[in-house]
CSV table of C-alpha atoms and ligand atoms in Angstrom, one decimal:
chain,number,residue,atom,x,y,z
A,14,MET,CA,-250.2,70.4,72.4
A,15,LYS,CA,-250.1,73.5,70.1
A,16,HIS,CA,-247.5,76.1,71.0
A,17,ILE,CA,-246.9,79.8,70.4
A,18,LYS,CA,-244.2,82.2,71.5
A,19,VAL,CA,-245.5,85.6,72.5
A,20,PHE,CA,-243.8,88.9,73.2
A,21,ALA,CA,-245.7,91.5,75.3
A,22,PRO,CA,-244.1,95.0,75.7
A,23,GLY,CA,-243.4,96.9,78.9
A,24,THR,CA,-245.8,99.7,79.4
A,25,VAL,CA,-245.7,103.1,81.1
A,26,ALA,CA,-248.9,104.0,82.9
A,27,ASN,CA,-250.3,107.4,83.8
A,28,LEU,CA,-248.1,109.6,81.5
A,29,GLY,CA,-248.0,112.1,84.4
A,30,CYS,CA,-251.6,113.3,84.8
A,31,GLY,CA,-253.5,110.3,83.4
A,32,PHE,CA,-253.6,108.3,86.6
A,33,ASP,CA,-255.3,104.9,85.8
A,34,VAL,CA,-256.5,106.1,82.3
A,35,MET,CA,-253.4,106.6,80.1
A,36,GLY,CA,-250.6,104.2,79.1
A,37,LEU,CA,-248.1,103.5,76.4
A,38,THR,CA,-245.9,100.7,75.2
A,39,LEU,CA,-242.1,100.6,75.1
A,40,ASP,CA,-240.0,99.4,72.2
A,41,GLY,CA,-237.9,96.3,72.8
A,42,VAL,CA,-238.5,95.8,76.5
A,43,GLY,CA,-241.0,93.2,77.6
A,44,ASP,CA,-241.9,89.6,78.5
A,45,VAL,CA,-241.4,86.5,76.3
A,46,LEU,CA,-243.7,83.6,77.0
A,47,GLU,CA,-244.2,80.2,75.3
A,48,VAL,CA,-247.8,79.1,75.7
A,49,GLY,CA,-248.9,75.5,75.1
A,50,VAL,CA,-252.6,74.6,74.7
A,51,ALA,CA,-254.3,71.1,74.5
A,52,GLU,CA,-258.0,70.9,74.0
A,53,ASN,CA,-260.1,68.2,75.7
A,54,ALA,CA,-257.6,68.0,78.5
A,55,GLU,CA,-257.3,69.7,81.9
A,56,GLY,CA,-254.6,71.4,84.0
A,57,PHE,CA,-252.7,74.6,84.3
A,58,GLU,CA,-248.9,74.8,84.7
A,59,ILE,CA,-246.5,77.8,84.8
A,60,ARG,CA,-242.8,77.3,84.5
A,61,ASN,CA,-240.4,80.2,85.1
A,62,ARG,CA,-237.2,80.0,83.1
A,63,SER,CA,-236.6,83.8,83.1
A,64,GLY,CA,-234.1,84.1,86.0
A,65,VAL,CA,-236.4,86.7,87.6
A,66,GLU,CA,-237.8,85.7,91.0
A,67,LEU,CA,-241.6,85.0,90.8
A,68,PRO,CA,-244.0,83.2,93.1
A,69,GLY,CA,-243.7,79.4,92.7
A,70,ASN,CA,-247.4,78.8,93.4
A,71,VAL,CA,-249.5,79.0,90.3
A,72,GLU,CA,-252.3,80.7,92.3
A,73,GLU,CA,-250.1,83.6,93.1
A,74,ASN,CA,-249.0,84.3,89.6
A,75,VAL,CA,-250.8,87.2,87.8
A,76,ILE,CA,-251.1,85.1,84.7
A,77,THR,CA,-253.6,82.8,86.4
A,78,PRO,CA,-256.7,84.9,86.9
A,79,ALA,CA,-256.3,86.4,83.4
A,80,VAL,CA,-256.1,83.0,81.7
A,81,ARG,CA,-258.9,81.6,83.9
A,82,ALA,CA,-261.2,84.5,82.9
A,83,LEU,CA,-260.5,83.7,79.2
A,84,LEU,CA,-261.1,80.0,79.7
A,85,GLU,CA,-264.4,80.7,81.5
A,86,ALA,CA,-265.6,82.6,78.5
A,87,TYR,CA,-264.4,79.7,76.2
A,88,GLY,CA,-266.4,77.2,78.3
A,89,ARG,CA,-264.6,73.9,77.2
A,90,PRO,CA,-261.9,71.9,78.9
A,91,VAL,CA,-258.3,73.0,78.0
A,92,ARG,CA,-254.9,72.2,79.3
A,93,ILE,CA,-252.5,75.2,79.5
A,94,GLU,CA,-248.8,75.2,79.9
A,95,VAL,CA,-246.9,78.5,80.2
A,96,GLU,CA,-243.2,78.9,80.1
A,97,ILE,CA,-241.9,82.3,81.1
A,98,LEU,CA,-238.7,82.9,79.1
A,99,GLU,CA,-238.0,86.6,79.6
A,100,LYS,CA,-239.5,88.7,82.3
A,101,ILE,CA,-239.7,92.4,83.3
A,102,ALA,CA,-238.9,92.5,87.1
A,103,PRO,CA,-242.0,92.8,89.2
A,104,GLY,CA,-242.2,96.2,91.1
A,105,SER,CA,-240.3,98.0,88.4
A,106,GLY,CA,-243.1,100.4,87.3
A,107,ILE,CA,-243.1,99.3,83.7
A,108,GLY,CA,-246.0,97.0,83.7
A,109,SER,CA,-244.6,93.6,84.7
A,110,SER,CA,-248.0,92.1,85.6
A,111,ALA,CA,-249.7,93.6,82.5
A,112,ALA,CA,-247.0,92.2,80.2
A,113,SER,CA,-247.2,88.6,81.5
A,114,SER,CA,-251.0,88.4,81.7
A,115,ALA,CA,-251.4,90.1,78.3
A,116,ALA,CA,-248.9,87.7,76.7
A,117,ALA,CA,-250.4,84.6,78.2
A,118,VAL,CA,-254.0,85.6,77.3
A,119,TYR,CA,-253.0,86.6,73.8
A,120,GLY,CA,-251.2,83.3,73.3
A,121,VAL,CA,-254.1,81.1,74.6
A,122,ASN,CA,-256.6,83.2,72.6
A,123,GLU,CA,-254.6,82.7,69.4
A,124,LEU,CA,-254.3,78.9,69.9
A,125,LEU,CA,-258.0,78.6,70.7
A,126,GLY,CA,-258.9,80.4,67.5
A,127,GLY,CA,-259.9,83.7,69.2
A,128,THR,CA,-262.6,84.8,71.6
A,129,PRO,CA,-263.7,88.4,72.1
A,130,HIS,CA,-262.7,88.6,75.8
A,131,ALA,CA,-259.0,88.9,75.0
A,132,ASP,CA,-259.3,92.7,74.5
A,133,ASN,CA,-259.9,93.1,78.2
A,134,VAL,CA,-256.3,92.8,79.2
A,135,GLY,CA,-255.8,96.4,78.0
A,136,PRO,CA,-253.0,98.6,76.7
A,137,ALA,CA,-250.2,96.0,76.8
A,138,LEU,CA,-252.3,94.0,74.3
A,139,LEU,CA,-253.2,96.9,72.0
A,140,GLY,CA,-249.9,98.8,71.8
A,141,GLY,CA,-249.1,102.5,71.1
A,142,VAL,CA,-250.6,105.2,73.3
A,143,VAL,CA,-253.9,104.2,74.9
A,144,LEU,CA,-256.6,106.0,76.8
A,145,VAL,CA,-259.0,104.0,79.0
A,146,ARG,CA,-262.0,106.2,78.7
A,147,GLY,CA,-264.0,103.9,80.9
A,148,TYR,CA,-263.6,100.6,82.8
A,149,ARG,CA,-267.2,99.4,83.0
A,150,PRO,CA,-267.6,98.6,80.2
A,151,PHE,CA,-264.1,98.9,78.9
A,152,ASP,CA,-263.8,101.7,76.4
A,153,ILE,CA,-260.2,101.9,75.1
A,154,VAL,CA,-259.1,104.4,72.6
A,155,ARG,CA,-255.8,104.2,70.7
A,156,LEU,CA,-254.3,107.6,70.1
A,157,PRO,CA,-252.1,108.8,67.3
A,158,VAL,CA,-248.4,109.4,68.2
A,159,PRO,CA,-246.4,112.3,66.8
A,160,ASP,CA,-243.2,111.3,64.9
A,161,ASN,CA,-241.1,113.4,67.2
A,162,PHE,CA,-242.2,111.6,70.4
A,163,PHE,CA,-239.4,109.9,72.4
A,164,TYR,CA,-239.5,108.4,75.8
A,165,ALA,CA,-236.4,108.0,78.0
A,166,VAL,CA,-237.1,105.5,80.8
A,167,ALA,CA,-234.8,104.7,83.8
A,168,HIS,CA,-235.4,101.7,86.0
A,169,PRO,CA,-233.5,102.0,89.3
A,170,GLY,CA,-232.7,98.8,91.1
A,171,ILE,CA,-235.2,99.2,93.9
A,172,VAL,CA,-238.7,97.8,94.2
A,173,VAL,CA,-241.8,99.8,94.9
A,174,SER,CA,-245.0,97.8,95.4
A,175,THR,CA,-247.9,99.1,93.4
A,176,ARG,CA,-250.2,98.3,96.4
A,177,GLU,CA,-248.1,100.5,98.7
A,178,ALA,CA,-247.8,103.3,96.1
A,179,ARG,CA,-251.6,103.3,95.8
A,180,GLU,CA,-252.1,103.3,99.6
A,181,ALA,CA,-250.0,106.4,99.7
A,182,LEU,CA,-252.6,108.4,97.6
A,183,PRO,CA,-255.3,110.5,99.3
A,184,LYS,CA,-258.8,109.0,99.0
A,185,ARG,CA,-260.2,112.5,98.2
A,186,ILE,CA,-258.8,115.4,96.3
A,187,PRO,CA,-259.7,119.1,96.5
A,188,LEU,CA,-261.8,120.4,93.6
A,189,SER,CA,-259.0,122.8,92.6
A,190,ASP,CA,-256.7,119.7,92.1
A,191,ALA,CA,-259.4,117.9,90.1
A,192,VAL,CA,-259.7,120.9,87.8
A,193,ALA,CA,-256.0,121.1,87.3
A,194,GLN,CA,-255.8,117.4,86.6
A,195,TRP,CA,-258.6,117.1,84.1
A,196,GLY,CA,-257.3,120.2,82.3
A,197,ASN,CA,-254.0,118.4,81.9
A,198,VAL,CA,-255.6,115.1,80.8
A,199,GLY,CA,-257.6,117.1,78.2
A,200,GLY,CA,-254.3,118.8,77.1
A,201,LEU,CA,-252.5,115.4,76.9
A,202,VAL,CA,-255.2,113.8,74.7
A,203,ALA,CA,-255.4,116.9,72.6
A,204,GLY,CA,-251.6,116.9,72.3
A,205,PHE,CA,-251.7,113.3,70.9
A,206,ALA,CA,-254.6,114.0,68.6
A,207,LEU,CA,-253.0,117.2,67.3
A,208,ARG,CA,-249.5,115.5,67.2
A,209,ASP,CA,-248.2,118.4,69.3
A,210,VAL,CA,-245.3,117.1,71.4
A,211,ALA,CA,-244.9,120.5,73.3
A,212,LEU,CA,-248.6,120.4,74.4
A,213,ILE,CA,-248.1,116.8,75.4
A,214,GLY,CA,-245.1,117.7,77.5
A,215,ARG,CA,-246.6,120.6,79.3
A,216,SER,CA,-249.7,118.5,80.0
A,217,MET,CA,-247.7,115.8,81.7
A,218,HIS,CA,-248.2,117.5,85.0
A,219,ASP,CA,-249.7,115.5,87.8
A,220,VAL,CA,-251.2,116.8,91.1
A,221,VAL,CA,-252.9,113.5,92.1
A,222,ALA,CA,-250.2,110.9,92.4
A,223,GLU,CA,-246.7,112.4,91.9
A,224,PRO,CA,-246.6,114.5,95.1
A,225,TYR,CA,-247.5,111.5,97.2
A,226,ARG,CA,-245.3,109.0,95.4
A,227,LYS,CA,-242.1,110.8,94.7
A,228,GLY,CA,-240.7,110.1,98.2
A,229,PHE,CA,-240.4,106.4,97.1
A,230,ILE,CA,-237.8,107.5,94.5
A,231,PRO,CA,-234.4,108.7,95.9
A,232,GLY,CA,-233.5,112.2,94.8
A,233,TYR,CA,-236.6,112.6,92.7
A,234,ASP,CA,-237.0,116.4,92.9
A,235,ALA,CA,-233.3,117.1,92.1
A,236,LEU,CA,-233.4,114.7,89.2
A,237,LYS,CA,-236.5,116.3,87.8
A,238,GLU,CA,-235.0,119.8,88.1
A,239,GLN,CA,-231.8,118.7,86.3
A,240,VAL,CA,-233.6,116.8,83.5
A,241,LEU,CA,-236.0,119.7,82.8
A,242,ALA,CA,-233.2,122.2,82.8
A,243,GLY,CA,-231.3,119.9,80.4
A,244,GLY,CA,-234.1,120.1,77.8
A,245,ALA,CA,-236.6,117.4,78.6
A,246,LEU,CA,-240.2,118.4,77.8
A,247,ALA,CA,-241.5,116.5,80.9
A,248,MET,CA,-240.4,114.1,83.6
A,249,ASN,CA,-242.6,112.0,85.8
A,250,ILE,CA,-243.0,108.6,87.5
A,251,ALA,CA,-243.6,105.6,85.3
A,252,GLY,CA,-246.8,104.0,86.6
A,253,SER,CA,-246.4,103.6,90.4
A,254,GLY,CA,-242.5,103.7,90.1
A,255,PRO,CA,-239.7,103.4,90.8
A,256,SER,CA,-239.0,103.7,87.1
A,257,VAL,CA,-239.1,107.3,85.8
A,258,PHE,CA,-239.6,108.7,82.3
A,259,ALA,CA,-238.7,111.8,80.5
A,260,LEU,CA,-240.1,113.1,77.2
A,261,ALA,CA,-238.0,114.4,74.4
A,262,SER,CA,-238.7,115.6,70.9
A,263,ASN,CA,-235.7,113.8,69.3
A,264,TYR,CA,-233.9,110.5,69.7
A,265,GLU,CA,-230.5,112.0,70.6
A,266,ALA,CA,-232.0,114.1,73.4
A,267,ALA,CA,-233.8,111.0,74.8
A,268,VAL,CA,-230.6,109.0,74.8
A,269,ARG,CA,-228.7,111.9,76.5
A,270,ILE,CA,-231.4,112.3,79.2
A,271,SER,CA,-231.7,108.5,79.8
A,272,GLY,CA,-227.9,108.6,80.5
A,273,GLU,CA,-228.4,111.5,83.0
A,274,MET,CA,-231.2,109.6,84.8
A,275,LYS,CA,-229.0,106.5,85.0
A,276,ARG,CA,-226.0,108.4,86.4
A,277,HIS,CA,-228.3,110.1,89.0
A,278,PHE,CA,-229.3,106.7,90.5
A,279,GLU,CA,-225.8,105.3,90.2
A,280,GLY,CA,-224.5,108.3,92.0
A,281,LEU,CA,-226.8,107.4,94.9
A,282,GLY,CA,-225.4,103.8,94.9
A,283,ILE,CA,-228.4,102.4,93.1
A,284,GLY,CA,-227.9,100.3,89.9
A,285,CYS,CA,-230.0,101.4,87.0
A,286,ASN,CA,-231.1,100.3,83.5
A,287,SER,CA,-232.2,102.9,81.1
B,24,HSE,N1,-252.1,103.3,87.2
B,24,HSE,C1,-251.4,102.4,88.1
B,24,HSE,C2,-250.9,103.2,89.3
B,24,HSE,C3,-250.3,101.8,87.4
B,24,HSE,O1,-250.3,104.3,89.1
B,24,HSE,O2,-251.1,102.8,90.4
B,24,HSE,C4,-249.4,100.9,88.2
B,24,HSE,O3,-248.2,100.7,87.5
């Protein structure tokens, strides 16, 4: 059996206004998997050594459909063993499912010598700031990132299921909200392309998801007011939450703001990593 150890980063989806179409990767936070592959053999096994609670049944692990899709494209018998060594907690809002499926598919793909389908796992695989211009077919665009772009992310110790956070969203939105949203998405993409962090910050305004999801995050409005008053260029929900992010134009400000966000949650009796 051939082996490879893979790191896949945590990701923050939406970036405020870009619901389901924008995402970026985080430095130094992510999943580590060891993937083993034997050709001309069969079987699929996942072992969890991460200490984070995950479904014991292989069929319920998010890795499974991603790896099966790749194997279907490959078309020959392969035995796969995946050992999960480090894991972002599920329900954190920083791309737990994306990280493990991206890492597993990347690992299998490398060991099998590469097939084109690996690209489909999306932003966690590509890195940087990513726009999903279309899903069918996938049209993924990596955007430039300004040098003075810093993200502070706080992960409070509560779980928000993405399914519930999606069910909380309206199925239809008024045209005036749609106009506001696509104006901001345009501003966000222009901000990256022009490397203009102030334009990025004022475009991270969301009328589609944040108003319906912020109730899942204790003290959200008060925290946002405090963080913006303290110099953040934007604050919003990371993916479907409960993690939140703030944008800053220098590292020191991002560190200070991440401390403020951590203290906010701890003050409410909720443990927090930032
Ligand atoms: N775009 C998805 C959502 C990301 O906001 O529901 C989930 O983390």
